[in-house]
Amino acid sequence: VKDSPTSSQISLVVHALQNYAFVFVVAAAGIGLFTKRRADGLQNLRTSTSTTLDDLSDTESGPARFVFNTANLFNGKPLRKEATLFEAPTVIRYEAGQVLAPHYDANRSAETEDANRGGQTLATLLVYLNDVENGGLTRFGKLSAIPGVSDPDEANLTVRPKKGDALLFFPADSYGQFDERTEHEGCPAVDEKWIARIWRHKSRVPPPFGLTETALSNL
């Protein structure tokens, strides 16, 4: 016959569980606070306005075609599975004087800090929605200028927005390794600038950052 646990043993187990629960709550609160501060910090880099396009009910609409064509770009088969890796399309407007400070789209600690949005950002696709003659360049400050691509007066790689042009780059490799060469910025706008963006992540991006199952079913 096995001995029954004593009251002191039970008290010890209860005390241990209470300590574990306290540590878990403190850790969770700390992670939540860090994530919020990081999100606030990233928001402070940008002075533009934006909106998310997550309604794909009209399969011929701009957002639906954007997701469909982007999934095709990455050879997604089936398309619906590929699109689960996307954050919902975002349209961003820059008015005169608005900027996006130098930053990275990938994160060295993405597997933990960005776990709720699909982990590491593997690809960024920008589509320019209007011609911008003055200001508003996309600049890669750690890459040298490319003749015929960069503006003549720029020492770094730059892209001038032209309606219908797309810019695709990879903030991390296919294994999720951060690439510091992809630091980039949106230079101060002079003319109004509009862009559409999709981020492709390493894993499924759940709502509210990613597309809902209803939206994906329309692909």
PDB file of C-alpha atoms in Angstrom:
ATOM      1  CA  VAL A   1       0.000   0.000   0.000  1.00  0.00           C
ATOM      2  CA  LYS A   2       1.446   3.349  -1.019  1.00  0.00           C
ATOM      3  CA  ASP A   3       1.786   6.035   1.583  1.00  0.00           C
ATOM      4  CA  SER A   4      -0.667   8.928   1.281  1.00  0.00           C
ATOM      5  CA  PRO A   5       0.917  12.352   0.854  1.00  0.00           C
ATOM      6  CA  THR A   6       1.299  14.292   4.060  1.00  0.00           C
ATOM      7  CA  SER A   7      -0.163  17.738   4.574  1.00  0.00           C
ATOM      8  CA  SER A   8       3.350  19.218   4.461  1.00  0.00           C
ATOM      9  CA  GLN A   9       4.003  17.588   1.080  1.00  0.00           C
ATOM     10  CA  ILE A  10       0.722  18.912  -0.276  1.00  0.00           C
ATOM     11  CA  SER A  11       1.548  22.391   1.026  1.00  0.00           C
ATOM     12  CA  LEU A  12       4.967  22.210  -0.655  1.00  0.00           C
ATOM     13  CA  VAL A  13       3.401  21.297  -4.018  1.00  0.00           C
ATOM     14  CA  VAL A  14       0.793  24.054  -3.722  1.00  0.00           C
ATOM     15  CA  HIS A  15       3.500  26.581  -2.814  1.00  0.00           C
ATOM     16  CA  ALA A  16       5.613  25.515  -5.799  1.00  0.00           C
ATOM     17  CA  LEU A  17       2.645  25.840  -8.155  1.00  0.00           C
ATOM     18  CA  GLN A  18       1.852  29.287  -6.792  1.00  0.00           C
ATOM     19  CA  ASN A  19       5.449  30.400  -7.379  1.00  0.00           C
ATOM     20  CA  TYR A  20       5.393  28.992 -10.917  1.00  0.00           C
ATOM     21  CA  ALA A  21       2.111  30.748 -11.681  1.00  0.00           C
ATOM     22  CA  PHE A  22       3.518  34.042 -10.365  1.00  0.00           C
ATOM     23  CA  VAL A  23       6.670  33.742 -12.494  1.00  0.00           C
ATOM     24  CA  PHE A  24       4.560  32.857 -15.549  1.00  0.00           C
ATOM     25  CA  VAL A  25       2.282  35.875 -15.071  1.00  0.00           C
ATOM     26  CA  VAL A  26       5.238  38.226 -14.581  1.00  0.00           C
ATOM     27  CA  ALA A  27       7.005  36.845 -17.670  1.00  0.00           C
ATOM     28  CA  ALA A  28       3.850  37.115 -19.780  1.00  0.00           C
ATOM     29  CA  ALA A  29       3.285  40.682 -18.621  1.00  0.00           C
ATOM     30  CA  GLY A  30       6.900  41.563 -19.405  1.00  0.00           C
ATOM     31  CA  ILE A  31       6.678  40.123 -22.914  1.00  0.00           C
ATOM     32  CA  GLY A  32       3.390  41.923 -23.519  1.00  0.00           C
ATOM     33  CA  LEU A  33       4.860  45.250 -22.361  1.00  0.00           C
ATOM     34  CA  PHE A  34       7.971  44.785 -24.488  1.00  0.00           C
ATOM     35  CA  THR A  35       5.889  43.941 -27.559  1.00  0.00           C
ATOM     36  CA  LYS A  36       3.687  47.026 -27.050  1.00  0.00           C
ATOM     37  CA  ARG A  37       6.711  49.308 -26.603  1.00  0.00           C
ATOM     38  CA  ARG A  38       8.305  47.879 -29.739  1.00  0.00           C
ATOM     39  CA  ALA A  39       5.095  48.365 -31.732  1.00  0.00           C
ATOM     40  CA  ASP A  40       4.810  51.937 -30.460  1.00  0.00           C
ATOM     41  CA  GLY A  41       8.431  52.555 -31.390  1.00  0.00           C
ATOM     42  CA  LEU A  42       7.899  51.273 -34.912  1.00  0.00           C
ATOM     43  CA  GLN A  43       4.793  53.421 -35.276  1.00  0.00           C
ATOM     44  CA  ASN A  44       6.818  56.482 -34.276  1.00  0.00           C
ATOM     45  CA  LEU A  45       9.127  55.872 -37.241  1.00  0.00           C
ATOM     46  CA  ARG A  46       6.261  56.521 -39.627  1.00  0.00           C
ATOM     47  CA  THR A  47       4.334  59.782 -40.043  1.00  0.00           C
ATOM     48  CA  SER A  48       2.127  58.592 -42.907  1.00  0.00           C
ATOM     49  CA  THR A  49      -1.418  57.245 -42.743  1.00  0.00           C
ATOM     50  CA  SER A  50      -2.465  53.730 -43.718  1.00  0.00           C
ATOM     51  CA  THR A  51      -5.355  51.302 -43.904  1.00  0.00           C
ATOM     52  CA  THR A  52      -5.564  47.514 -44.110  1.00  0.00           C
ATOM     53  CA  LEU A  53      -7.457  45.855 -46.974  1.00  0.00           C
ATOM     54  CA  ASP A  54      -8.672  42.506 -45.659  1.00  0.00           C
ATOM     55  CA  ASP A  55     -11.993  42.156 -47.506  1.00  0.00           C
ATOM     56  CA  LEU A  56     -11.457  39.816 -50.460  1.00  0.00           C
ATOM     57  CA  SER A  57     -15.132  38.981 -50.991  1.00  0.00           C
ATOM     58  CA  ASP A  58     -15.042  40.546 -54.478  1.00  0.00           C
ATOM     59  CA  THR A  59     -12.521  38.325 -56.254  1.00  0.00           C
ATOM     60  CA  GLU A  60     -12.013  40.952 -58.966  1.00  0.00           C
ATOM     61  CA  SER A  61     -11.296  43.768 -56.526  1.00  0.00           C
ATOM     62  CA  GLY A  62      -7.892  45.403 -56.218  1.00  0.00           C
ATOM     63  CA  PRO A  63      -7.057  43.812 -52.837  1.00  0.00           C
ATOM     64  CA  ALA A  64      -8.071  40.327 -54.019  1.00  0.00           C
ATOM     65  CA  ARG A  65      -6.039  40.614 -57.218  1.00  0.00           C
ATOM     66  CA  PHE A  66      -3.072  41.981 -55.257  1.00  0.00           C
ATOM     67  CA  VAL A  67      -3.066  38.953 -52.955  1.00  0.00           C
ATOM     68  CA  PHE A  68      -3.688  36.556 -55.853  1.00  0.00           C
ATOM     69  CA  ASN A  69      -0.855  37.968 -57.977  1.00  0.00           C
ATOM     70  CA  THR A  70       1.531  38.104 -55.021  1.00  0.00           C
ATOM     71  CA  ALA A  71       0.858  34.455 -54.219  1.00  0.00           C
ATOM     72  CA  ASN A  72       1.577  33.644 -57.873  1.00  0.00           C
ATOM     73  CA  LEU A  73       4.786  35.670 -57.677  1.00  0.00           C
ATOM     74  CA  PHE A  74       6.057  33.309 -54.976  1.00  0.00           C
ATOM     75  CA  ASN A  75       4.880  30.258 -56.955  1.00  0.00           C
ATOM     76  CA  GLY A  76       2.352  29.515 -54.257  1.00  0.00           C
ATOM     77  CA  LYS A  77       0.624  26.176 -54.854  1.00  0.00           C
ATOM     78  CA  PRO A  78      -2.065  26.162 -53.715  1.00  0.00           C
ATOM     79  CA  LEU A  79      -2.509  29.924 -53.689  1.00  0.00           C
ATOM     80  CA  ARG A  80      -4.608  29.839 -50.531  1.00  0.00           C
ATOM     81  CA  LYS A  81      -1.815  28.168 -48.566  1.00  0.00           C
ATOM     82  CA  GLU A  82       0.747  30.676 -49.823  1.00  0.00           C
ATOM     83  CA  ALA A  83      -1.530  33.582 -48.854  1.00  0.00           C
ATOM     84  CA  THR A  84      -1.693  32.332 -45.261  1.00  0.00           C
ATOM     85  CA  LEU A  85       1.902  33.598 -44.975  1.00  0.00           C
ATOM     86  CA  PHE A  86       0.889  37.158 -45.878  1.00  0.00           C
ATOM     87  CA  GLU A  87      -0.062  40.025 -43.651  1.00  0.00           C
ATOM     88  CA  ALA A  88      -3.200  41.627 -45.017  1.00  0.00           C
ATOM     89  CA  PRO A  89      -2.459  44.164 -47.786  1.00  0.00           C
ATOM     90  CA  THR A  90      -1.871  47.686 -46.529  1.00  0.00           C
ATOM     91  CA  VAL A  91      -2.245  50.941 -48.474  1.00  0.00           C
ATOM     92  CA  ILE A  92      -0.067  53.803 -47.225  1.00  0.00           C
ATOM     93  CA  ARG A  93      -0.345  57.486 -48.047  1.00  0.00           C
ATOM     94  CA  TYR A  94       2.469  60.011 -47.612  1.00  0.00           C
ATOM     95  CA  GLU A  95       1.637  63.708 -47.724  1.00  0.00           C
ATOM     96  CA  ALA A  96       4.192  66.510 -48.041  1.00  0.00           C
ATOM     97  CA  GLY A  97       6.818  66.262 -45.303  1.00  0.00           C
ATOM     98  CA  GLN A  98       5.840  62.783 -44.133  1.00  0.00           C
ATOM     99  CA  VAL A  99       8.552  60.139 -43.835  1.00  0.00           C
ATOM    100  CA  LEU A 100       9.394  56.598 -42.838  1.00  0.00           C
ATOM    101  CA  ALA A 101      12.640  56.633 -40.822  1.00  0.00           C
ATOM    102  CA  PRO A 102      15.422  54.082 -41.509  1.00  0.00           C
ATOM    103  CA  HIS A 103      14.339  50.671 -40.229  1.00  0.00           C
ATOM    104  CA  TYR A 104      14.324  46.934 -40.851  1.00  0.00           C
ATOM    105  CA  ASP A 105      11.316  44.823 -41.786  1.00  0.00           C
ATOM    106  CA  ALA A 106      12.941  41.713 -40.294  1.00  0.00           C
ATOM    107  CA  ASN A 107      13.738  41.190 -36.629  1.00  0.00           C
ATOM    108  CA  ARG A 108      16.647  39.346 -35.005  1.00  0.00           C
ATOM    109  CA  SER A 109      14.240  37.988 -32.352  1.00  0.00           C
ATOM    110  CA  ALA A 110      11.288  37.406 -34.655  1.00  0.00           C
ATOM    111  CA  GLU A 111      10.575  33.843 -33.532  1.00  0.00           C
ATOM    112  CA  THR A 112       9.532  35.132 -30.102  1.00  0.00           C
ATOM    113  CA  GLU A 113       8.693  38.818 -30.559  1.00  0.00           C
ATOM    114  CA  ASP A 114       6.722  38.333 -33.791  1.00  0.00           C
ATOM    115  CA  ALA A 115       5.299  34.886 -33.083  1.00  0.00           C
ATOM    116  CA  ASN A 116       1.751  36.296 -33.142  1.00  0.00           C
ATOM    117  CA  ARG A 117       2.220  37.554 -36.705  1.00  0.00           C
ATOM    118  CA  GLY A 118       3.911  34.649 -38.446  1.00  0.00           C
ATOM    119  CA  GLY A 119       7.469  34.971 -37.171  1.00  0.00           C
ATOM    120  CA  GLN A 120      10.234  36.361 -39.334  1.00  0.00           C
ATOM    121  CA  THR A 121       9.467  38.637 -42.298  1.00  0.00           C
ATOM    122  CA  LEU A 122      11.003  36.920 -45.314  1.00  0.00           C
ATOM    123  CA  ALA A 123       9.868  39.249 -48.105  1.00  0.00           C
ATOM    124  CA  THR A 124       8.518  42.753 -48.609  1.00  0.00           C
ATOM    125  CA  LEU A 125       6.559  43.684 -51.723  1.00  0.00           C
ATOM    126  CA  LEU A 126       5.836  47.351 -52.397  1.00  0.00           C
ATOM    127  CA  VAL A 127       3.703  48.499 -55.327  1.00  0.00           C
ATOM    128  CA  TYR A 128       3.797  52.186 -56.182  1.00  0.00           C
ATOM    129  CA  LEU A 129       0.333  53.521 -56.956  1.00  0.00           C
ATOM    130  CA  ASN A 130       1.241  56.918 -58.423  1.00  0.00           C
ATOM    131  CA  ASP A 131       4.097  58.759 -60.089  1.00  0.00           C
ATOM    132  CA  VAL A 132       6.199  60.821 -57.675  1.00  0.00           C
ATOM    133  CA  GLU A 133       8.456  63.387 -59.323  1.00  0.00           C
ATOM    134  CA  ASN A 134       9.701  65.130 -56.188  1.00  0.00           C
ATOM    135  CA  GLY A 135      10.779  63.528 -52.913  1.00  0.00           C
ATOM    136  CA  GLY A 136       9.447  60.244 -51.598  1.00  0.00           C
ATOM    137  CA  LEU A 137      12.337  58.015 -52.666  1.00  0.00           C
ATOM    138  CA  THR A 138      12.734  54.577 -51.123  1.00  0.00           C
ATOM    139  CA  ARG A 139      16.368  54.522 -49.968  1.00  0.00           C
ATOM    140  CA  PHE A 140      18.537  51.581 -48.890  1.00  0.00           C
ATOM    141  CA  GLY A 141      21.169  53.320 -46.797  1.00  0.00           C
ATOM    142  CA  LYS A 142      23.564  50.354 -46.578  1.00  0.00           C
ATOM    143  CA  LEU A 143      23.609  49.554 -50.297  1.00  0.00           C
ATOM    144  CA  SER A 144      25.503  51.487 -52.941  1.00  0.00           C
ATOM    145  CA  ALA A 145      23.791  53.279 -55.797  1.00  0.00           C
ATOM    146  CA  ILE A 146      23.101  51.335 -58.996  1.00  0.00           C
ATOM    147  CA  PRO A 147      23.584  53.369 -62.197  1.00  0.00           C
ATOM    148  CA  GLY A 148      20.348  53.651 -64.111  1.00  0.00           C
ATOM    149  CA  VAL A 149      18.286  52.740 -61.052  1.00  0.00           C
ATOM    150  CA  SER A 150      19.255  55.166 -58.290  1.00  0.00           C
ATOM    151  CA  ASP A 151      18.718  58.890 -58.620  1.00  0.00           C
ATOM    152  CA  PRO A 152      21.884  60.531 -60.044  1.00  0.00           C
ATOM    153  CA  ASP A 153      22.518  62.595 -56.915  1.00  0.00           C
ATOM    154  CA  GLU A 154      22.223  59.639 -54.530  1.00  0.00           C
ATOM    155  CA  ALA A 155      25.206  57.692 -53.158  1.00  0.00           C
ATOM    156  CA  ASN A 156      22.928  54.868 -51.986  1.00  0.00           C
ATOM    157  CA  LEU A 157      20.493  52.578 -53.767  1.00  0.00           C
ATOM    158  CA  THR A 158      17.204  54.438 -54.243  1.00  0.00           C
ATOM    159  CA  VAL A 159      13.955  53.744 -56.040  1.00  0.00           C
ATOM    160  CA  ARG A 160      11.752  56.524 -57.362  1.00  0.00           C
ATOM    161  CA  PRO A 161       8.043  55.679 -57.215  1.00  0.00           C
ATOM    162  CA  LYS A 162       6.429  55.148 -60.608  1.00  0.00           C
ATOM    163  CA  LYS A 163       2.829  54.070 -60.999  1.00  0.00           C
ATOM    164  CA  GLY A 164       2.580  50.323 -61.501  1.00  0.00           C
ATOM    165  CA  ASP A 165       6.204  49.567 -60.563  1.00  0.00           C
ATOM    166  CA  ALA A 166       6.882  47.002 -57.842  1.00  0.00           C
ATOM    167  CA  LEU A 167       9.818  46.655 -55.459  1.00  0.00           C
ATOM    168  CA  LEU A 168      10.520  43.220 -53.978  1.00  0.00           C
ATOM    169  CA  PHE A 169      13.278  42.611 -51.439  1.00  0.00           C
ATOM    170  CA  PHE A 170      14.122  40.041 -48.796  1.00  0.00           C
ATOM    171  CA  PRO A 171      14.732  41.307 -45.226  1.00  0.00           C
ATOM    172  CA  ALA A 172      15.792  37.768 -44.217  1.00  0.00           C
ATOM    173  CA  ASP A 173      16.789  34.604 -46.027  1.00  0.00           C
ATOM    174  CA  SER A 174      14.573  31.521 -46.391  1.00  0.00           C
ATOM    175  CA  TYR A 175      15.824  30.244 -43.018  1.00  0.00           C
ATOM    176  CA  GLY A 176      14.830  33.473 -41.287  1.00  0.00           C
ATOM    177  CA  GLN A 177      18.361  34.843 -40.915  1.00  0.00           C
ATOM    178  CA  PHE A 178      18.269  38.633 -40.552  1.00  0.00           C
ATOM    179  CA  ASP A 179      19.956  40.647 -43.345  1.00  0.00           C
ATOM    180  CA  GLU A 180      21.190  44.012 -42.066  1.00  0.00           C
ATOM    181  CA  ARG A 181      21.862  45.249 -45.604  1.00  0.00           C
ATOM    182  CA  THR A 182      18.121  45.745 -46.137  1.00  0.00           C
ATOM    183  CA  GLU A 183      17.764  48.753 -43.836  1.00  0.00           C
ATOM    184  CA  HIS A 184      15.579  51.198 -45.763  1.00  0.00           C
ATOM    185  CA  GLU A 185      13.560  54.380 -45.418  1.00  0.00           C
ATOM    186  CA  GLY A 186      10.882  56.433 -47.087  1.00  0.00           C
ATOM    187  CA  CYS A 187      12.483  59.814 -47.789  1.00  0.00           C
ATOM    188  CA  PRO A 188      10.475  62.973 -47.006  1.00  0.00           C
ATOM    189  CA  ALA A 189       7.566  63.363 -49.397  1.00  0.00           C
ATOM    190  CA  VAL A 190       7.238  66.506 -51.478  1.00  0.00           C
ATOM    191  CA  ASP A 191       4.582  65.244 -53.846  1.00  0.00           C
ATOM    192  CA  GLU A 192       1.862  62.983 -52.460  1.00  0.00           C
ATOM    193  CA  LYS A 193       2.847  59.299 -52.534  1.00  0.00           C
ATOM    194  CA  TRP A 194       0.692  56.161 -52.393  1.00  0.00           C
ATOM    195  CA  ILE A 195       1.982  52.611 -52.016  1.00  0.00           C
ATOM    196  CA  ALA A 196       0.490  49.160 -51.387  1.00  0.00           C
ATOM    197  CA  ARG A 197       2.446  46.651 -49.296  1.00  0.00           C
ATOM    198  CA  ILE A 198       2.388  42.949 -48.502  1.00  0.00           C
ATOM    199  CA  TRP A 199       4.729  41.297 -46.003  1.00  0.00           C
ATOM    200  CA  ARG A 200       5.400  37.568 -46.414  1.00  0.00           C
ATOM    201  CA  HIS A 201       6.274  35.754 -43.200  1.00  0.00           C
ATOM    202  CA  LYS A 202       7.851  32.422 -42.360  1.00  0.00           C
ATOM    203  CA  SER A 203       4.672  30.892 -40.912  1.00  0.00           C
ATOM    204  CA  ARG A 204       0.897  31.343 -40.952  1.00  0.00           C
ATOM    205  CA  VAL A 205      -0.102  34.903 -40.043  1.00  0.00           C
ATOM    206  CA  PRO A 206      -3.270  34.701 -37.945  1.00  0.00           C
ATOM    207  CA  PRO A 207      -5.901  37.451 -37.818  1.00  0.00           C
ATOM    208  CA  PRO A 208      -6.013  40.317 -37.095  1.00  0.00           C
ATOM    209  CA  PHE A 209      -2.625  40.734 -38.813  1.00  0.00           C
ATOM    210  CA  GLY A 210      -3.225  38.074 -41.454  1.00  0.00           C
ATOM    211  CA  LEU A 211      -6.166  37.190 -43.666  1.00  0.00           C
ATOM    212  CA  THR A 212      -9.186  35.424 -42.197  1.00  0.00           C
ATOM    213  CA  GLU A 213     -10.271  31.980 -43.349  1.00  0.00           C
ATOM    214  CA  THR A 214     -13.268  33.645 -45.017  1.00  0.00           C
ATOM    215  CA  ALA A 215     -11.016  35.966 -47.002  1.00  0.00           C
ATOM    216  CA  LEU A 216      -8.666  33.117 -47.952  1.00  0.00           C
ATOM    217  CA  SER A 217     -11.577  31.000 -49.170  1.00  0.00           C
ATOM    218  CA  ASN A 218     -12.201  33.570 -51.922  1.00  0.00           C
ATOM    219  CA  LEU A 219      -8.829  32.971 -53.566  1.00  0.00           C
TER     220      LEU A 219
END
